[in-house]
Amino acid sequence: MAENGTDCDQRRTGMIKEQHNGNFADSSLLGERKRRDREERLNIVLWRQPLVTLQYFFLETLINLKEWTIKLWHRRSILVAFLLMLAVLTATYYVEGRHQQYVRYMEKKFFWCAYWVGLGILSSVGLGTGLHTFLLYLGPHIASVTLAAYECNSVNFPEPPYPDQIICPDEEASDGSISLWAIISKVRLEACMWGAGTAIGELPPYFMARAARLSGAEPDDEEYQEFEEMLEHAETAQDFASRAKLAVQNLVQKVGFFGILACASIPNPLFDLAGITCGHFLVPFWTFFGATLIGKAVIKMHIQKLFVIITFSKHIVEQMVSLIGAIPSIGPSLQKPFQEYLEAQRIKLHHKSDSGVPQGENWLSWMFEKLVIVMVCYFILSIINSMAQSYAKRLQQKMYSEEKTK
C-alpha cells in the first residue's frame, strides 16, 4: 500500500512538472510569435513597402470611418443638437446687423485660441519628430513681444497688424519703464491656450492604458510595454532613468491629484509615464485631466513665460551681445549679425522703411518655413505608417482567433 501511494505521488508530481513545462514552453512560443509579428508590422512603412502601406492605410481609414459613423448614429441626439447650434451660429455670422462687430471679434479670438491649442497638441506628439512647438512658435512670439515692449515702452500695439506684425503705437509712450506684469498679461492668452493644448495632447496615453487595463488586451505601444516591464522589474532597477520613472510612477500613484499636479507643473520629459500610470491604475478622468490642465496651462506656462521674458529683457540682451563681442579673435565678427538684427527690428517697430532690413533675416525666415514644412510632411507620413500598421495588427489578431477556433 505504501509503495502504491508513493508511486501515485511520483506520477502526480511528474504530471504537474510536465504541465508546468508545457505552459512555460507555450508562453515562450507565444512571446516569440508576438515579437516576430511586431517586427513584421514595423516593416510596413512607405519607404519599404509603399503599395502595401497605402493599401492598408486606406482600408484602416474605411474601418475607422465605419466605426465613427456607428458611434455618431448611437449618439444622434447629440449630433442633431450640434448641427442645430452650428446652423444658428452660421446664420448669426452671415446676417447683417449691429452684432457683426462682436461676431468679428469673437471669430478673431476663436481662431487665435484654436491656433495655439493646436500647436500645444502638436507639441505633445512632437510633430512625429519629438520637436517642441514652444521652441518654434510660442517662445519666439513671447521674445518678440518682450523686445518690442522694451523698445516701444508700451504693449498697446496697433491691431491690426498685431499679432501678425508688431509695430510701436503712434501715441507717446508713458514715462517710466515697461513693467514685467504688463508683458506677462499681453501674452497670457496664447500661452495658456498653448498649455491647454499640451494638456489635451497628454490624453491618448491615459486612454490607451485605461482601455488596456479594463479590457485586458495588450496595446501595440512601446511606452506601455516599457511601463509594464518597469513594474515587473521595479525591485531590481538600478540605473538612474529607471529610478526616475519609478519615482514618477510612485508619486502619481500614491499622492494622486497633487502628485499629478506636481509632475505637470515642471518641465518633465517623463510626464507621458504619468498619463500611462493614471490610466493603468484607473485614476478618474477629471482628477487626471484637471491636475494636468492646471499644471500645464497655469503654473508651468507662467514659469516658462517668466524665463523667456527675463531672458529677452532689454538689459539682458544688451549684456549678452556685449559678452559675445568680448570673445577673443572671433567676438566682433559674431557680434555684428546680432547687432544688425536688433537694429533691423528697431527700424521695423518704428515704421521706417524695410530697406534697412538685412537679407540674412529673409534667409532665416525661408529656412524656418522649409523646416516646418518638412516636419509636417514627416508627421503625415508617420500617421499613414501608423494606420497601416494598425490594419496589419487587425489581420494578425484575426489569424490568432481563427487558429484558436480550429
mmCIF file of C-alpha atoms in Angstrom, residues 95-274:
data_model
loop_
_atom_site.group_PDB
_atom_site.id
_atom_site.type_symbol
_atom_site.label_atom_id
_atom_site.label_comp_id
_atom_site.label_asym_id
_atom_site.label_seq_id
_atom_site.Cartn_x
_atom_site.Cartn_y
_atom_site.Cartn_z
ATOM 1 C CA VAL A 95 -26.900 88.016 -41.259
ATOM 2 C CA GLU A 96 -26.048 91.736 -41.328
ATOM 3 C CA GLY A 97 -26.626 93.829 -38.234
ATOM 4 C CA ARG A 98 -25.061 95.704 -35.335
ATOM 5 C CA HIS A 99 -23.931 92.411 -33.861
ATOM 6 C CA GLN A 100 -21.366 91.893 -36.630
ATOM 7 C CA GLN A 101 -18.631 93.788 -34.778
ATOM 8 C CA TYR A 102 -18.933 91.327 -31.899
ATOM 9 C CA VAL A 103 -19.058 88.395 -34.311
ATOM 10 C CA ARG A 104 -15.801 89.529 -35.961
ATOM 11 C CA TYR A 105 -14.174 89.983 -32.566
ATOM 12 C CA MET A 106 -15.234 86.507 -31.402
ATOM 13 C CA GLU A 107 -14.136 84.995 -34.735
ATOM 14 C CA LYS A 108 -10.675 86.529 -34.382
ATOM 15 C CA LYS A 109 -10.290 85.354 -30.776
ATOM 16 C CA PHE A 110 -11.593 81.870 -31.572
ATOM 17 C CA PHE A 111 -9.125 81.252 -34.404
ATOM 18 C CA TRP A 112 -6.289 82.783 -32.370
ATOM 19 C CA CYS A 113 -7.014 80.426 -29.446
ATOM 20 C CA ALA A 114 -7.553 77.435 -31.755
ATOM 21 C CA TYR A 115 -4.192 78.111 -33.400
ATOM 22 C CA TRP A 116 -2.306 77.952 -30.097
ATOM 23 C CA VAL A 117 -4.320 74.989 -28.755
ATOM 24 C CA GLY A 118 -3.479 73.107 -31.968
ATOM 25 C CA LEU A 119 0.208 73.925 -31.588
ATOM 26 C CA GLY A 120 0.044 72.708 -27.994
ATOM 27 C CA ILE A 121 -1.473 69.385 -29.057
ATOM 28 C CA LEU A 122 1.174 69.013 -31.761
ATOM 29 C CA SER A 123 3.831 69.771 -29.167
ATOM 30 C CA SER A 124 2.726 66.781 -27.089
ATOM 31 C CA VAL A 125 3.067 64.455 -30.078
ATOM 32 C CA GLY A 126 6.258 66.244 -31.208
ATOM 33 C CA LEU A 127 5.094 66.570 -34.844
ATOM 34 C CA GLY A 128 6.292 62.974 -35.212
ATOM 35 C CA THR A 129 9.884 64.100 -34.574
ATOM 36 C CA GLY A 130 9.883 64.932 -30.865
ATOM 37 C CA LEU A 131 10.384 68.641 -31.610
ATOM 38 C CA HIS A 132 8.724 71.070 -29.199
ATOM 39 C CA THR A 133 6.478 73.744 -30.749
ATOM 40 C CA PHE A 134 7.289 76.027 -27.805
ATOM 41 C CA LEU A 135 10.786 76.432 -29.259
ATOM 42 C CA LEU A 136 9.409 77.023 -32.761
ATOM 43 C CA TYR A 137 6.411 79.292 -32.149
ATOM 44 C CA LEU A 138 5.428 80.352 -28.630
ATOM 45 C CA GLY A 139 8.931 81.085 -27.340
ATOM 46 C CA PRO A 140 9.848 83.313 -30.339
ATOM 47 C CA HIS A 141 6.444 85.064 -30.096
ATOM 48 C CA ILE A 142 6.971 85.911 -26.400
ATOM 49 C CA ALA A 143 10.539 87.025 -27.153
ATOM 50 C CA SER A 144 9.326 89.322 -29.981
ATOM 51 C CA VAL A 145 6.666 90.882 -27.750
ATOM 52 C CA THR A 146 9.234 91.385 -24.984
ATOM 53 C CA LEU A 147 11.779 93.072 -27.265
ATOM 54 C CA ALA A 148 9.049 95.273 -28.784
ATOM 55 C CA ALA A 149 7.642 96.214 -25.375
ATOM 56 C CA TYR A 150 11.027 97.448 -24.124
ATOM 57 C CA GLU A 151 11.709 99.304 -27.385
ATOM 58 C CA CYS A 152 8.249 100.939 -27.598
ATOM 59 C CA ASN A 153 7.873 101.286 -23.817
ATOM 60 C CA SER A 154 4.312 100.030 -24.333
ATOM 61 C CA VAL A 155 2.333 96.900 -25.114
ATOM 62 C CA ASN A 156 -0.579 98.695 -26.814
ATOM 63 C CA PHE A 157 0.458 97.558 -30.291
ATOM 64 C CA PRO A 158 -1.967 98.568 -33.092
ATOM 65 C CA GLU A 159 -4.455 95.827 -34.074
ATOM 66 C CA PRO A 160 -4.176 95.154 -36.963
ATOM 67 C CA PRO A 161 -1.369 94.394 -37.848
ATOM 68 C CA TYR A 162 -0.748 92.802 -34.404
ATOM 69 C CA PRO A 163 -0.319 89.857 -33.872
ATOM 70 C CA ASP A 164 0.836 89.226 -37.466
ATOM 71 C CA GLN A 165 3.272 92.115 -37.208
ATOM 72 C CA ILE A 166 4.372 94.182 -34.210
ATOM 73 C CA ILE A 167 4.825 97.950 -34.575
ATOM 74 C CA CYS A 168 5.016 100.662 -31.949
ATOM 75 C CA PRO A 169 1.882 102.723 -31.242
ATOM 76 C CA ASP A 170 1.700 106.281 -32.607
ATOM 77 C CA GLU A 171 0.939 107.900 -29.267
ATOM 78 C CA GLU A 172 3.729 108.946 -26.970
ATOM 79 C CA ALA A 173 4.875 106.260 -24.551
ATOM 80 C CA SER A 174 4.262 106.860 -20.867
ATOM 81 C CA ASP A 175 7.118 107.878 -18.663
ATOM 82 C CA GLY A 176 8.948 105.126 -16.847
ATOM 83 C CA SER A 177 9.917 101.639 -17.925
ATOM 84 C CA ILE A 178 7.541 98.911 -19.037
ATOM 85 C CA SER A 179 6.550 96.530 -16.253
ATOM 86 C CA LEU A 180 7.104 92.792 -16.277
ATOM 87 C CA TRP A 181 3.448 92.228 -15.403
ATOM 88 C CA ALA A 182 2.298 94.173 -18.498
ATOM 89 C CA ILE A 183 4.293 91.867 -20.791
ATOM 90 C CA ILE A 184 3.011 88.772 -18.974
ATOM 91 C CA SER A 185 -0.580 89.988 -19.401
ATOM 92 C CA LYS A 186 -0.018 90.684 -23.110
ATOM 93 C CA VAL A 187 0.943 87.070 -23.907
ATOM 94 C CA ARG A 188 -1.186 85.331 -21.253
ATOM 95 C CA LEU A 189 -4.000 84.186 -23.580
ATOM 96 C CA GLU A 190 -1.803 82.487 -26.195
ATOM 97 C CA ALA A 191 0.442 80.957 -23.532
ATOM 98 C CA CYS A 192 -2.487 79.486 -21.587
ATOM 99 C CA MET A 193 -4.101 78.177 -24.780
ATOM 100 C CA TRP A 194 -0.835 76.511 -25.765
ATOM 101 C CA GLY A 195 -0.598 74.962 -22.296
ATOM 102 C CA ALA A 196 -4.195 73.717 -22.554
ATOM 103 C CA GLY A 197 -3.306 72.118 -25.882
ATOM 104 C CA THR A 198 -0.375 70.256 -24.324
ATOM 105 C CA ALA A 199 -2.731 69.007 -21.588
ATOM 106 C CA ILE A 200 -5.178 67.708 -24.223
ATOM 107 C CA GLY A 201 -2.261 66.041 -26.016
ATOM 108 C CA GLU A 202 -1.498 64.007 -22.873
ATOM 109 C CA LEU A 203 -4.866 62.242 -23.004
ATOM 110 C CA PRO A 204 -4.059 59.489 -25.576
ATOM 111 C CA PRO A 205 -1.548 57.667 -23.274
ATOM 112 C CA TYR A 206 -4.107 57.858 -20.446
ATOM 113 C CA PHE A 207 -6.992 56.457 -22.511
ATOM 114 C CA MET A 208 -4.778 53.780 -24.084
ATOM 115 C CA ALA A 209 -3.564 52.494 -20.712
ATOM 116 C CA ARG A 210 -7.049 52.685 -19.170
ATOM 117 C CA ALA A 211 -8.639 50.725 -22.049
ATOM 118 C CA ALA A 212 -5.867 48.120 -21.858
ATOM 119 C CA ARG A 213 -6.399 47.660 -18.100
ATOM 120 C CA LEU A 214 -10.197 47.356 -18.402
ATOM 121 C CA SER A 215 -10.182 45.036 -21.423
ATOM 122 C CA GLY A 216 -7.086 43.007 -20.558
ATOM 123 C CA ALA A 217 -5.775 43.489 -24.106
ATOM 124 C CA GLU A 218 -2.148 44.263 -24.822
ATOM 125 C CA PRO A 219 -1.833 47.541 -26.773
ATOM 126 C CA ASP A 220 0.748 47.900 -29.505
ATOM 127 C CA ASP A 221 2.577 50.752 -27.777
ATOM 128 C CA GLU A 222 6.254 50.792 -26.852
ATOM 129 C CA GLU A 223 5.806 53.147 -23.875
ATOM 130 C CA TYR A 224 3.064 50.972 -22.361
ATOM 131 C CA GLN A 225 5.126 47.810 -22.799
ATOM 132 C CA GLU A 226 8.080 49.598 -21.219
ATOM 133 C CA PHE A 227 5.808 50.614 -18.328
ATOM 134 C CA GLU A 228 4.709 47.011 -17.731
ATOM 135 C CA GLU A 229 8.329 45.813 -17.822
ATOM 136 C CA MET A 230 9.230 48.528 -15.336
ATOM 137 C CA LEU A 231 6.509 47.319 -12.957
ATOM 138 C CA GLU A 232 7.772 43.736 -13.241
ATOM 139 C CA HIS A 233 11.394 44.707 -12.504
ATOM 140 C CA ALA A 234 10.688 47.523 -10.043
ATOM 141 C CA GLU A 235 12.677 45.974 -7.199
ATOM 142 C CA THR A 236 15.802 45.312 -9.284
ATOM 143 C CA ALA A 237 16.013 48.716 -11.061
ATOM 144 C CA GLN A 238 19.492 50.207 -10.715
ATOM 145 C CA ASP A 239 20.066 52.839 -13.436
ATOM 146 C CA PHE A 240 19.082 56.483 -12.953
ATOM 147 C CA ALA A 241 16.491 56.543 -15.757
ATOM 148 C CA SER A 242 14.574 53.575 -14.324
ATOM 149 C CA ARG A 243 14.670 55.050 -10.829
ATOM 150 C CA ALA A 244 13.372 58.394 -12.143
ATOM 151 C CA LYS A 245 10.481 56.655 -13.919
ATOM 152 C CA LEU A 246 9.660 54.667 -10.786
ATOM 153 C CA ALA A 247 9.728 57.882 -8.738
ATOM 154 C CA VAL A 248 7.194 59.499 -11.113
ATOM 155 C CA GLN A 249 5.013 56.406 -11.036
ATOM 156 C CA ASN A 250 5.066 56.207 -7.214
ATOM 157 C CA LEU A 251 4.366 59.934 -6.846
ATOM 158 C CA VAL A 252 1.352 59.799 -9.147
ATOM 159 C CA GLN A 253 0.004 56.550 -7.704
ATOM 160 C CA LYS A 254 0.361 57.448 -4.010
ATOM 161 C CA VAL A 255 -0.234 61.216 -3.900
ATOM 162 C CA GLY A 256 -2.970 61.364 -6.548
ATOM 163 C CA PHE A 257 -4.196 64.803 -7.686
ATOM 164 C CA PHE A 258 -1.334 66.781 -6.174
ATOM 165 C CA GLY A 259 1.234 64.291 -7.448
ATOM 166 C CA ILE A 260 -0.093 64.697 -10.992
ATOM 167 C CA LEU A 261 -0.140 68.489 -10.482
ATOM 168 C CA ALA A 262 3.496 68.457 -9.364
ATOM 169 C CA CYS A 263 4.585 66.405 -12.394
ATOM 170 C CA ALA A 264 2.635 68.626 -14.813
ATOM 171 C CA SER A 265 3.846 71.925 -13.315
ATOM 172 C CA ILE A 266 7.524 71.495 -14.179
ATOM 173 C CA PRO A 267 9.264 70.701 -17.489
ATOM 174 C CA ASN A 268 9.126 66.929 -17.265
ATOM 175 C CA PRO A 269 10.024 64.619 -20.184
ATOM 176 C CA LEU A 270 8.626 61.655 -18.218
ATOM 177 C CA PHE A 271 5.072 63.023 -17.976
ATOM 178 C CA ASP A 272 3.826 60.524 -20.598
ATOM 179 C CA LEU A 273 4.597 57.902 -17.962
ATOM 180 C CA ALA A 274 2.312 59.768 -15.536
#
